[in-house]
Short mmCIF file of C-alpha atoms in Angstrom, two decimals:
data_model
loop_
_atom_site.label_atom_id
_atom_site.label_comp_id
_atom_site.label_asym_id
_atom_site.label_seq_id
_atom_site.Cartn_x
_atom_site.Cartn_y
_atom_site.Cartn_z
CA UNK A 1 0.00 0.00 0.00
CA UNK A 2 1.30 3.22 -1.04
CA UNK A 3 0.33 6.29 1.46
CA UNK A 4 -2.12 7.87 -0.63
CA UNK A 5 -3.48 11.58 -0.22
CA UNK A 6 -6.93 9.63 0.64
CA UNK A 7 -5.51 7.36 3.07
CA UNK A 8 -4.05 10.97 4.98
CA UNK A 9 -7.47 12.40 4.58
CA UNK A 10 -9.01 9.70 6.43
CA UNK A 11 -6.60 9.58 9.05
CA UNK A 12 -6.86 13.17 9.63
CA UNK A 13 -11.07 13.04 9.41
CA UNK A 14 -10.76 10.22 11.44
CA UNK A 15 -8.47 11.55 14.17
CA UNK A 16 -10.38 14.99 14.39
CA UNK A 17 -13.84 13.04 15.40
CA UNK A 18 -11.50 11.23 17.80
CA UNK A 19 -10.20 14.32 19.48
CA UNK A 20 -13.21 15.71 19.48
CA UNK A 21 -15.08 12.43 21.05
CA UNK A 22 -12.72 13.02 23.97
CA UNK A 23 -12.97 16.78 24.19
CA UNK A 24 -16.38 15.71 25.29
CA UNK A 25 -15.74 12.60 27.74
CA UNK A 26 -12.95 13.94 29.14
CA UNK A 27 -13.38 17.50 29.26
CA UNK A 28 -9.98 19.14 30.72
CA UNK A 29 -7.87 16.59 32.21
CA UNK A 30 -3.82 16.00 33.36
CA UNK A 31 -1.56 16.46 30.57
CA UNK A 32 -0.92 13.05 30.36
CA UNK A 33 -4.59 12.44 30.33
CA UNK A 34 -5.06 14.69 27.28
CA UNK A 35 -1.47 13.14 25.62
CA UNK A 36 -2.48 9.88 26.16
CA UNK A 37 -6.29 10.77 24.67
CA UNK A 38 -4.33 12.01 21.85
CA UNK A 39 -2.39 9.40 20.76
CA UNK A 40 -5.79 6.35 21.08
CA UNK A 41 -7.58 9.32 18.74
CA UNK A 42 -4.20 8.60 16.67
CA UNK A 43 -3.81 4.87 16.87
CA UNK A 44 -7.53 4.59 16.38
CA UNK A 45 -7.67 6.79 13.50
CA UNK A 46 -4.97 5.06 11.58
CA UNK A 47 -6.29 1.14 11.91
CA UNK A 48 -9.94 2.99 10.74
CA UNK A 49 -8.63 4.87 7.58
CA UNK A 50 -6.51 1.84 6.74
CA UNK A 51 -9.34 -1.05 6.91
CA UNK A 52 -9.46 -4.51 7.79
CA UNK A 53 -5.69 -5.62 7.45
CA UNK A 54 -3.70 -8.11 10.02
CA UNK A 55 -2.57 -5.21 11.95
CA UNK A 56 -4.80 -3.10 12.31
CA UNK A 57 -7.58 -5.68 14.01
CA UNK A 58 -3.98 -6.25 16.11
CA UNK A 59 -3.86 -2.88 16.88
CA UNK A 60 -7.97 -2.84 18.00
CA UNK A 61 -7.58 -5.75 20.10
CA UNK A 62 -4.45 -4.62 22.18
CA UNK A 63 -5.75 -1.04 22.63
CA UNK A 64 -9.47 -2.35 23.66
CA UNK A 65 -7.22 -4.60 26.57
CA UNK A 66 -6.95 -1.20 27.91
CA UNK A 67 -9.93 -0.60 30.28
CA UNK A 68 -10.21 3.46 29.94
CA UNK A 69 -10.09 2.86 26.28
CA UNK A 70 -13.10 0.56 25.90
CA UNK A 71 -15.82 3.22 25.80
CA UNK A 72 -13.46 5.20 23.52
CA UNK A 73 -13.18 1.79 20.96
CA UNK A 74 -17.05 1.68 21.54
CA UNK A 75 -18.41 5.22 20.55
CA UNK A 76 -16.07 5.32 17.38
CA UNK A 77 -16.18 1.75 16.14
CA UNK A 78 -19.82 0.63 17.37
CA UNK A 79 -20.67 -2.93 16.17
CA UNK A 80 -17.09 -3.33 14.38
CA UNK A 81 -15.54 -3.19 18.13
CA UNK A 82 -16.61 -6.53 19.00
CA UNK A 83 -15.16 -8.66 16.71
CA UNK A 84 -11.47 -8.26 17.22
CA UNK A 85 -11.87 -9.58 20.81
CA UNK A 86 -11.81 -12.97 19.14
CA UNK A 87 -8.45 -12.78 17.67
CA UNK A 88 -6.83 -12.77 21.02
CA UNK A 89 -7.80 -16.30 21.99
CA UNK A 90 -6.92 -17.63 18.73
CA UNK A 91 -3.73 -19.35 20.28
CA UNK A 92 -4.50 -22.12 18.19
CA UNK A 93 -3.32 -20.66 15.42
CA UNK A 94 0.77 -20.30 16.92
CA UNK A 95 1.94 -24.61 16.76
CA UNK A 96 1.31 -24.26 13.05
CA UNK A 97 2.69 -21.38 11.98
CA UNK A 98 5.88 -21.92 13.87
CA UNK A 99 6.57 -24.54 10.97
CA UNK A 100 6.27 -22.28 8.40
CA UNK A 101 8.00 -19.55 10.10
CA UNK A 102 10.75 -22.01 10.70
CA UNK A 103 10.53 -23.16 6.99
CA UNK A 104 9.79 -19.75 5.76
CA UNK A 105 13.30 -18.11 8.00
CA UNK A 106 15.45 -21.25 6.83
CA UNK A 107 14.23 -20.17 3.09
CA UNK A 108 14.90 -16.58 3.91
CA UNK A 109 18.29 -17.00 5.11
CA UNK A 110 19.65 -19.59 2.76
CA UNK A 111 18.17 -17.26 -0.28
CA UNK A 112 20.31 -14.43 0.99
CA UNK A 113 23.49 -16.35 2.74
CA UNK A 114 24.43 -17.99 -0.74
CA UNK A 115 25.63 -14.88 -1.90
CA UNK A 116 27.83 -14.38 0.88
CA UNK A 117 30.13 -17.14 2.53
CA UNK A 118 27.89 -20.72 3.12
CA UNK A 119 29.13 -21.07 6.76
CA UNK A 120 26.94 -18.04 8.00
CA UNK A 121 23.73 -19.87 6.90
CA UNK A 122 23.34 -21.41 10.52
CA UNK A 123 23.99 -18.22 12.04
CA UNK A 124 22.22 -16.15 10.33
CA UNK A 125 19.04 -18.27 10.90
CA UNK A 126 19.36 -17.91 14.54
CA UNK A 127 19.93 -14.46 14.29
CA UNK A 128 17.10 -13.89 11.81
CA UNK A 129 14.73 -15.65 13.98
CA UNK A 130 15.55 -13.90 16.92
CA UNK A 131 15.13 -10.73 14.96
CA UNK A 132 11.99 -11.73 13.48
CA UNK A 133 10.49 -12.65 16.92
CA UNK A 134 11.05 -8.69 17.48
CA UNK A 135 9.60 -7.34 14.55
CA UNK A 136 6.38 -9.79 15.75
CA UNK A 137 6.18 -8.17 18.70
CA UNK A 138 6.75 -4.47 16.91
CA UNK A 139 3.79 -5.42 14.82
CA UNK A 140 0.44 -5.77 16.21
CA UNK A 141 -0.84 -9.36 16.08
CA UNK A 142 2.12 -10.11 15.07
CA UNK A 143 2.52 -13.35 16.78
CA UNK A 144 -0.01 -14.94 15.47
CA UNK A 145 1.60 -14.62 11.99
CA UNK A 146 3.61 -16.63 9.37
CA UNK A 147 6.57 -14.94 8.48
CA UNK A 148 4.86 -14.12 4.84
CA UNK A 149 1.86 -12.48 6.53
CA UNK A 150 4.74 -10.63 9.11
CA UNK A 151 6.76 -9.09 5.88
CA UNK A 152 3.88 -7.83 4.11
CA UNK A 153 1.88 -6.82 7.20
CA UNK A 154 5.04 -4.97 8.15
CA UNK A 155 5.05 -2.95 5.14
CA UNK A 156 1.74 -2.32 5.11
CA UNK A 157 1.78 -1.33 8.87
CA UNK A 158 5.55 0.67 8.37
CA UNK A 159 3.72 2.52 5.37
CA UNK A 160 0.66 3.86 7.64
CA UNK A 161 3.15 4.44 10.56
CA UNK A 162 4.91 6.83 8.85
CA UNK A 163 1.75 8.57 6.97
CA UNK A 164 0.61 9.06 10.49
CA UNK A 165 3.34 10.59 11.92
CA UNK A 166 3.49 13.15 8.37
CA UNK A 167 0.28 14.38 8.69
CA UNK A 168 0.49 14.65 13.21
CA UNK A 169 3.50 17.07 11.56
CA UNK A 170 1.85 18.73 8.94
CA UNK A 171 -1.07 19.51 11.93
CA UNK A 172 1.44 20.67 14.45
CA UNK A 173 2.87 22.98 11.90
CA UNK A 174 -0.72 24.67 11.26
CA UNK A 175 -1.71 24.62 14.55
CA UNK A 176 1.23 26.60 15.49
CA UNK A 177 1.00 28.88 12.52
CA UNK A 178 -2.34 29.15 13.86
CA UNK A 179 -1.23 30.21 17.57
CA UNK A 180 1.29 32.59 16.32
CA UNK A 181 -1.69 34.60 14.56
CA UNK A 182 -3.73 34.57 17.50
CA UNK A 183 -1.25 35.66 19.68
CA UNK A 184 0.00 38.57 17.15
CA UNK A 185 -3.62 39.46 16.57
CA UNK A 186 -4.13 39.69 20.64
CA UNK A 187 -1.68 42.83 20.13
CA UNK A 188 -4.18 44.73 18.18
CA UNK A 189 -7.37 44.89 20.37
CA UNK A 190 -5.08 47.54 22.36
CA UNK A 191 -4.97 49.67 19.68
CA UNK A 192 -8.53 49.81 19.27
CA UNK A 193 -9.36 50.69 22.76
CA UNK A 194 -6.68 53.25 22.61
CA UNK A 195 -8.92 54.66 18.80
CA UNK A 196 -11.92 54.44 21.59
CA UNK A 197 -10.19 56.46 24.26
CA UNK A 198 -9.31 58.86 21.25
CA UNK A 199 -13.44 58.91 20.27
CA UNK A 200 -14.86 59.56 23.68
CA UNK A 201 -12.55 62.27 24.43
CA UNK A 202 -13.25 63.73 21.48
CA UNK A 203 -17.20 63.63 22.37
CA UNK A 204 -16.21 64.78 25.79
CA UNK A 205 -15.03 68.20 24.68
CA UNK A 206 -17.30 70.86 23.89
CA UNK A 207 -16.52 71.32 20.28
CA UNK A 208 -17.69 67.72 19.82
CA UNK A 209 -20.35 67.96 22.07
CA UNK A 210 -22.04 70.82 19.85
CA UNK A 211 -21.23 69.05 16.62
CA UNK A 212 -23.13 66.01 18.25
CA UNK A 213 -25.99 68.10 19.33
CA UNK A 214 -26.39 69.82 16.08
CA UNK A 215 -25.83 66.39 13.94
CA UNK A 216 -29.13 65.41 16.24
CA UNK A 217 -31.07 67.74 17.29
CA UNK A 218 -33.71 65.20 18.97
CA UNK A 219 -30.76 64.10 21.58
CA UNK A 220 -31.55 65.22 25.21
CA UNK A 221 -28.76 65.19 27.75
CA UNK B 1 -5.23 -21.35 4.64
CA UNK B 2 -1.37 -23.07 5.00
CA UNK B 3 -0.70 -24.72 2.38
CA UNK B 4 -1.66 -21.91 0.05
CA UNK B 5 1.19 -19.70 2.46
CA UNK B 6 3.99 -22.59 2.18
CA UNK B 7 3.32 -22.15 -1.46
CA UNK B 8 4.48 -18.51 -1.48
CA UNK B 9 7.22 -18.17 -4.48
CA UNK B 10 10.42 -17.01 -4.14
CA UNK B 11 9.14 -14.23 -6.69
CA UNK B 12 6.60 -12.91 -4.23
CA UNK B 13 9.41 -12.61 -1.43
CA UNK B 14 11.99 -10.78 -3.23
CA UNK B 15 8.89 -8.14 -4.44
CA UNK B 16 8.62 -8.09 -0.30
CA UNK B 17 11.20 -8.00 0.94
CA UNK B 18 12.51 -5.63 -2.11
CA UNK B 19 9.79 -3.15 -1.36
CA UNK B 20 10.61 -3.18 2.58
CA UNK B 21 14.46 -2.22 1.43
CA UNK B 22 12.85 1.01 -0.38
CA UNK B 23 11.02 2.18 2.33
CA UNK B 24 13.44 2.00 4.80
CA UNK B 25 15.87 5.38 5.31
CA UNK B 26 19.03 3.49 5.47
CA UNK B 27 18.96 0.90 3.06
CA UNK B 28 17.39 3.30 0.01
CA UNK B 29 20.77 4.66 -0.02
CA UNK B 30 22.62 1.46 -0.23
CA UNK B 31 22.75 -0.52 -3.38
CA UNK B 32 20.30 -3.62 -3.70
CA UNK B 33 21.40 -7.18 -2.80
CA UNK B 34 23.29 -6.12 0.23
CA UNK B 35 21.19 -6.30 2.65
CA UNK B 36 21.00 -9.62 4.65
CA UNK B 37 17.75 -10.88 6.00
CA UNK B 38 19.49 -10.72 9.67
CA UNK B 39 20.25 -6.53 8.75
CA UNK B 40 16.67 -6.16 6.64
CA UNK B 41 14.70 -6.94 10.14
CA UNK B 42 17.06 -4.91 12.24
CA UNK B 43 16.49 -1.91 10.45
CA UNK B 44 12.93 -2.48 9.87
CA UNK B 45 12.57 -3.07 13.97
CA UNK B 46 14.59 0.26 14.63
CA UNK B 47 12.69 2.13 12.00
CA UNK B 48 9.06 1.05 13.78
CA UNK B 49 10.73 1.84 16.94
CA UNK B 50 11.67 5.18 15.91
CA UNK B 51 7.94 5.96 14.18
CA UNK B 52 6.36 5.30 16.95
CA UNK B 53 8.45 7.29 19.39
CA UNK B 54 8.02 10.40 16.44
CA UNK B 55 4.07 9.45 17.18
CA UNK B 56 4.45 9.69 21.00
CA UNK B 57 6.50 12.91 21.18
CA UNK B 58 3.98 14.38 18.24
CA UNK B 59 1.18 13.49 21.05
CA UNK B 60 2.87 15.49 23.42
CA UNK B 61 3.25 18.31 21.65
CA UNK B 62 -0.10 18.46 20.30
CA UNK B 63 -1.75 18.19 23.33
CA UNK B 64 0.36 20.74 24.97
CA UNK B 65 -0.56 23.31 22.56
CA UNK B 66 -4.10 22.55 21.98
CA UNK B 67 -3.99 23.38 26.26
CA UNK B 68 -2.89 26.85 25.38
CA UNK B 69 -5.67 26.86 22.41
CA UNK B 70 -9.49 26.76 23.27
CA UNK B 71 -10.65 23.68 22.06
CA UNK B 72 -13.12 25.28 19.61
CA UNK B 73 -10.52 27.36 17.30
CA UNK B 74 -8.18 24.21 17.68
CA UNK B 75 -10.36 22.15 16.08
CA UNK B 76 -11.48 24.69 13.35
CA UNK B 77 -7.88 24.63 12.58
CA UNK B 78 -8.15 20.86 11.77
CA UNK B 79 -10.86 21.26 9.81
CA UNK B 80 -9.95 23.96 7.91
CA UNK B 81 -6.19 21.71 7.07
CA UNK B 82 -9.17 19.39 6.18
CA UNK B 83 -10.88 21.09 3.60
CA UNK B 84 -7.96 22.25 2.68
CA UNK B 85 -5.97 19.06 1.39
#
């Protein structure tokens, strides 16, 4: 998957209902409170503008073993939010890919070690499976998959990671555009109490107090 | 469901594991072919690691300014960068 304009327009859509979702349940907590809301809105946002994919039902079901982000999951996925609870007790699933991981590394490493000296073909399946068994952890439901699924999950997941962290930029950049207008426009409402001053002084003296009176002639004092 | 996976060619892996080389910073500079599988998942681990810390410290930030914001123009902000992409 290619990080398409769309995909960053649904992430972004996505995330603002999010933030806004906990604007409202929250109202003004901790900062870590309002971080932490931040980053589920995030999280959320990407597995929901991405689809159904390996990872991002991983993603779901470890952020939904959170308890204070269950009525979170709820309001923004509805009915969707209770399937991915089965995935976790799918333990089932581990004997038998362990073979093909195991068959799938061995292929890996042999594929890639014949260019280079034939002794390190051992090695470098022990230290390719160790690796891998990181990567499954780095990738939600991870362990659950062959080591096919893992590499193309990966760069699916690796893909959306990094749209998602573009786009949290691209905000942060016009939300503090946005703050440094504010704050430069705060300046001017001085100015325009100091133009009132200037006004009501001006009525106050007696040459603007005729010119009023003769502009309106109904005007009692 | 794996039979049809031990049946993956060797064609779709290299497209894989070709396509994971590109996308990682490190290895688009390299040349092709000389990358190991052990070195391939090391820098594909570090480069998840170091998204998702970019994510957490982006989370921080946000929320730190949108504190200083009221929550109303902060969120007009985001959907005005809406409409406007």
């Amino acid at each position: 998957m290619q990080a398409t304009k769309s995909f960053e327009q649904a992430f972004l859509k996505q995330m603002l209902l999010g933030i806004q979702l906990s604007a409202v349940s929250h109202g003004s907590g901790s900062l870590q409170e309002r971080k932490s809301a931040i980053k589920l809105s995030a999280d959320v946002a990407m597995a929901v503008a991405r689809g159904s994919k390996k990872w991002t039902r991983g993603l779901i079901a470890s952020l939904s073993k959170e308890e204070h982000n269950r009525s979170f999951l709820q309001f923004v996925l509805g009915k969707e939010f209770e399937r991915p609870a089965k995935i976790c007790h799918s333990s089932w699933k581990i004997p038998r890919s362990k073979n093909i991981v195991r068959r799938s590394l061995r292929f890996l490493s042999k594929r890639k070690s014949n260019i280079r000296a034939p002794n390190s073909s051992v090695l470098a399946g022990t230290l390719v499976e160790k690796r891998t068994q990181v990567l499954k952890r780095l990738v939600p439901g991870g362990q659950s998959m062959d080591a096919f699924s893992l590499l193309d999950e990966t760069l699916d997941y690796a893909t959306c990671l990094r749209a998602q962290v573009d786009v949290m930029q691209k905000l942060m950049t016009t939300l503090e555009a946005s703050k440094h207008r504010a704050d430069s426009d705060a300046q001017r409402p001085k100015e325009k109490f100091h133009l009132l001053a200037m006004v009501g002084s001006w009525y106050s003296t007696r040459k603007g107090l005729r010119k009023r009176l003769s502009k309106r002639p109904k005007l009692t004092l | 469901m794996s039979n049809r996976r031990s049946r993956v060619s060797e064609e779709e892996i290299n497209r894989l594991v070709s396509k994971l080389q590109s996308l990682l910073p490190e290895t688009r500079q390299r040349g092709a072919g000389r990358a190991s599988a052990a070195k391939l998942l090391k820098e594909t681990c570090n480069y998840i690691r170091s998204l998702n810390r970019d994510v957490d410290d982006l989370s921080d930030r946000l929320s730190a300014i949108m504190a200083t914001m009221d929550s109303s123009s902060a969120e007009a902000e985001m959907v005005r960068s809406l409409l406007r992409s």
